[in-house]
Tab-separated table of C-alpha atoms in Angstrom:
chain	number	residue	atom	x	y	z
A	1	UNK	CA	63.759	38.302	125.837
A	2	UNK	CA	64.921	41.708	127.046
A	3	UNK	CA	63.809	40.826	130.579
A	4	UNK	CA	66.019	37.730	130.663
A	5	UNK	CA	68.891	39.658	129.083
A	6	UNK	CA	68.681	42.368	131.758
A	7	UNK	CA	68.610	39.799	134.566
A	8	UNK	CA	71.606	38.026	133.050
A	9	UNK	CA	73.496	41.316	132.777
A	10	UNK	CA	72.793	42.033	136.460
A	11	UNK	CA	74.196	38.629	137.419
A	12	UNK	CA	77.228	39.265	135.219
A	13	UNK	CA	77.766	42.657	136.892
A	14	UNK	CA	77.936	40.970	140.309
A	15	UNK	CA	80.382	38.346	139.019
A	16	UNK	CA	82.520	41.015	137.347
A	17	UNK	CA	82.911	42.782	140.680
A	18	UNK	CA	83.761	39.483	142.422
A	19	UNK	CA	86.433	38.792	139.793
A	20	UNK	CA	87.975	42.250	140.266
A	21	UNK	CA	88.310	41.519	143.993
A	22	UNK	CA	89.692	38.056	143.264
A	23	UNK	CA	92.431	39.472	141.031
A	24	UNK	CA	93.308	41.935	143.795
A	25	UNK	CA	93.541	39.031	146.277
A	26	UNK	CA	95.740	37.032	143.874
A	27	UNK	CA	97.992	40.048	143.359
A	28	UNK	CA	98.239	40.656	147.114
A	29	UNK	CA	99.068	36.984	147.730
A	30	UNK	CA	101.819	37.103	145.092
A	31	UNK	CA	103.371	40.148	146.757
A	32	UNK	CA	103.247	38.438	150.161
A	33	UNK	CA	104.872	35.275	148.760
A	34	UNK	CA	107.629	37.385	147.190
A	35	UNK	CA	108.202	39.248	150.466
A	36	UNK	CA	108.339	35.977	152.396
A	37	UNK	CA	111.003	34.657	149.972
A	38	UNK	CA	113.056	37.843	150.314
A	39	UNK	CA	112.997	37.679	154.115
A	40	UNK	CA	113.485	33.903	154.244
A	41	UNK	CA	110.202	33.412	156.085
A	42	UNK	CA	107.645	30.770	155.165
A	43	UNK	CA	104.548	32.150	153.477
A	44	UNK	CA	101.441	31.657	155.601
A	45	UNK	CA	98.235	32.907	153.965
A	46	UNK	CA	95.513	34.372	156.136
A	47	UNK	CA	92.964	31.648	156.807
A	48	UNK	CA	89.427	32.878	157.414
A	49	UNK	CA	87.041	31.400	159.990
A	50	UNK	CA	85.518	29.001	157.430
A	51	UNK	CA	88.932	27.622	156.407
A	52	UNK	CA	89.206	29.566	153.125
A	53	UNK	CA	92.028	31.864	152.148
A	54	UNK	CA	90.848	35.204	150.741
A	55	UNK	CA	91.522	33.959	147.203
A	56	UNK	CA	89.503	30.785	147.863
A	57	UNK	CA	86.672	32.758	149.454
A	58	UNK	CA	86.270	34.822	146.298
A	59	UNK	CA	86.546	31.813	143.978
A	60	UNK	CA	84.112	29.680	145.987
A	61	UNK	CA	81.526	32.462	146.273
A	62	UNK	CA	80.688	32.327	142.576
A	63	UNK	CA	77.627	30.083	142.849
A	64	UNK	CA	76.103	31.636	145.941
A	65	UNK	CA	75.999	35.018	144.193
A	66	UNK	CA	73.622	33.565	141.573
A	67	UNK	CA	71.165	32.199	144.147
A	68	UNK	CA	68.609	33.732	146.480
A	69	UNK	CA	69.949	33.662	150.016
A	70	UNK	CA	67.034	31.445	151.069
A	71	UNK	CA	68.510	28.733	148.830
A	72	UNK	CA	72.036	28.897	150.243
A	73	UNK	CA	73.545	25.865	151.935
A	74	UNK	CA	74.865	26.391	155.498
A	75	UNK	CA	78.436	26.663	154.163
A	76	UNK	CA	77.332	29.208	151.529
A	77	UNK	CA	75.588	31.216	154.246
A	78	UNK	CA	78.765	31.268	156.345
A	79	UNK	CA	80.863	32.120	153.284
A	80	UNK	CA	78.490	34.980	152.344
A	81	UNK	CA	78.727	36.497	155.832
A	82	UNK	CA	82.532	36.539	155.625
A	83	UNK	CA	82.478	37.739	151.998
A	84	UNK	CA	80.022	40.581	152.586
A	85	UNK	CA	81.813	41.724	155.766
A	86	UNK	CA	85.038	42.061	153.753
A	87	UNK	CA	83.447	43.352	150.546
A	88	UNK	CA	80.353	45.462	151.341
A	89	UNK	CA	80.267	46.735	147.739
A	90	UNK	CA	79.815	43.156	146.558
A	91	UNK	CA	76.895	42.717	148.935
A	92	UNK	CA	75.260	45.866	147.528
A	93	UNK	CA	75.723	44.523	143.989
A	94	UNK	CA	74.296	41.144	145.005
A	95	UNK	CA	71.249	42.770	146.644
A	96	UNK	CA	70.637	44.911	143.525
A	97	UNK	CA	70.779	41.850	141.295
A	98	UNK	CA	68.360	39.869	143.482
A	99	UNK	CA	66.019	42.854	143.782
A	100	UNK	CA	65.835	43.119	139.990
A	101	UNK	CA	65.092	39.405	139.735
A	102	UNK	CA	62.286	39.740	142.310
A	103	UNK	CA	60.782	42.689	140.427
A	104	UNK	CA	60.395	40.471	137.361
A	105	UNK	CA	59.214	37.383	139.200
A	106	UNK	CA	56.672	39.056	141.504
A	107	UNK	CA	55.259	41.995	139.523
A	108	UNK	CA	52.306	41.431	137.214
A	109	UNK	CA	51.225	44.995	136.480
A	110	UNK	CA	52.980	47.293	134.001
A	111	UNK	CA	52.467	50.455	136.091
A	112	UNK	CA	53.817	48.860	139.251
A	113	UNK	CA	56.656	47.321	137.229
A	114	UNK	CA	57.599	50.730	135.839
A	115	UNK	CA	57.611	52.246	139.341
A	116	UNK	CA	59.719	49.415	140.788
A	117	UNK	CA	62.175	49.546	137.880
A	118	UNK	CA	62.476	53.329	138.275
A	119	UNK	CA	63.240	52.940	141.994
A	120	UNK	CA	65.732	50.195	141.236
A	121	UNK	CA	67.362	52.382	138.581
A	122	UNK	CA	67.607	55.272	141.083
A	123	UNK	CA	69.226	52.968	143.628
A	124	UNK	CA	71.812	51.858	141.043
A	125	UNK	CA	72.571	55.508	140.285
A	126	UNK	CA	72.813	56.392	143.993
A	127	UNK	CA	75.131	53.485	144.825
A	128	UNK	CA	77.328	54.172	141.783
A	129	UNK	CA	78.442	50.583	141.222
A	130	UNK	CA	80.264	50.805	137.897
A	131	UNK	CA	79.569	47.214	136.833
A	132	UNK	CA	75.818	48.002	136.766
A	133	UNK	CA	76.156	50.792	134.168
A	134	UNK	CA	75.412	48.409	131.271
A	135	UNK	CA	72.354	47.015	133.046
A	136	UNK	CA	71.006	50.524	133.628
A	137	UNK	CA	71.558	51.531	130.017
A	138	UNK	CA	69.869	48.361	128.754
A	139	UNK	CA	66.796	49.031	130.886
A	140	UNK	CA	66.763	52.634	129.718
A	141	UNK	CA	67.008	51.612	126.039
A	142	UNK	CA	64.518	48.734	126.147
A	143	UNK	CA	62.101	49.691	128.917
A	144	UNK	CA	59.085	49.621	126.583
A	145	UNK	CA	59.523	45.963	125.615
A	146	UNK	CA	60.577	45.059	129.173
A	147	UNK	CA	57.336	46.579	130.504
A	148	UNK	CA	55.271	44.380	128.156
A	149	UNK	CA	56.521	41.392	130.118
A	150	UNK	CA	54.716	42.572	133.273
A	151	UNK	CA	51.270	42.645	131.652
A	152	UNK	CA	51.235	39.408	129.748
A	153	UNK	CA	54.508	37.693	130.689
A	154	UNK	CA	55.381	37.907	127.007
A	155	UNK	CA	58.829	36.813	126.026
A	156	UNK	CA	60.316	36.198	122.631
A	157	UNK	CA	61.284	32.625	123.574
A	158	UNK	CA	59.161	31.028	120.828
A	159	UNK	CA	60.700	33.306	118.196
A	160	UNK	CA	64.191	32.500	119.494
A	161	UNK	CA	63.405	28.777	119.365
A	162	UNK	CA	62.122	28.995	115.797
A	163	UNK	CA	65.162	31.042	114.779
A	164	UNK	CA	67.421	28.282	116.176
A	165	UNK	CA	65.517	25.682	114.120
A	166	UNK	CA	65.983	27.760	110.959
A	167	UNK	CA	69.726	28.078	111.619
A	168	UNK	CA	70.005	24.331	112.224
A	169	UNK	CA	68.182	23.569	108.975
A	170	UNK	CA	70.364	26.039	107.077
A	171	UNK	CA	73.575	24.546	108.488
A	172	UNK	CA	72.337	21.036	107.674
A	173	UNK	CA	72.359	22.009	103.992
A	174	UNK	CA	75.591	24.008	104.346
A	175	UNK	CA	73.943	27.301	103.472
A	176	UNK	CA	71.105	28.322	101.191
A	177	UNK	CA	71.595	28.559	97.444
A	178	UNK	CA	67.944	28.738	96.401
A	179	UNK	CA	66.050	30.988	98.831
A	180	UNK	CA	62.634	30.164	97.323
A	181	UNK	CA	63.166	26.434	97.740
A	182	UNK	CA	64.554	26.950	101.266
A	183	UNK	CA	61.428	28.921	102.243
A	184	UNK	CA	59.246	26.196	100.684
A	185	UNK	CA	61.015	23.485	102.724
A	186	UNK	CA	60.786	25.623	105.871
A	187	UNK	CA	57.057	26.028	105.382
A	188	UNK	CA	56.534	22.286	104.751
A	189	UNK	CA	58.572	21.217	107.787
A	190	UNK	CA	57.399	23.779	110.371
A	191	UNK	CA	54.016	25.038	109.175
């Protein structure tokens, strides 16, 4: 459904930002290793208070950024504190993603949902986090179908499931030569 797609895009936007920072950390580490070689000094990476290097911190933060902070383990909580102190933009992105998820999970009225989504959208615009541009556009383009979810919790999951069954049946017969017969079989099997 569009609701699930939007939530997934928000999670992806957070991860995209984390990956950008991770590449920067890898690049910085490479430069420091090169400098250490040139000067004949041993390379000693900065070790953070939880025992991670910066590169490890960013790699190991992947899973905690998908979860609500109430579900973090003690080590994930410590890692998040270090991560968010170093990368406040990543914390903002994480909070936006979780806020969007909470809008969908806790709102049951279309009018309230529209208001909350509008406020969320404004916050995304105000913060200017580039990785959230796609999420914003998707909400803007599909807000009508997204709003239907709030009233009746309608998703297109059953249609998606049936579509997968049709594709599986079609691949089982290596394509469809006779459309009429294929439709007849489909009706007999799934009707």
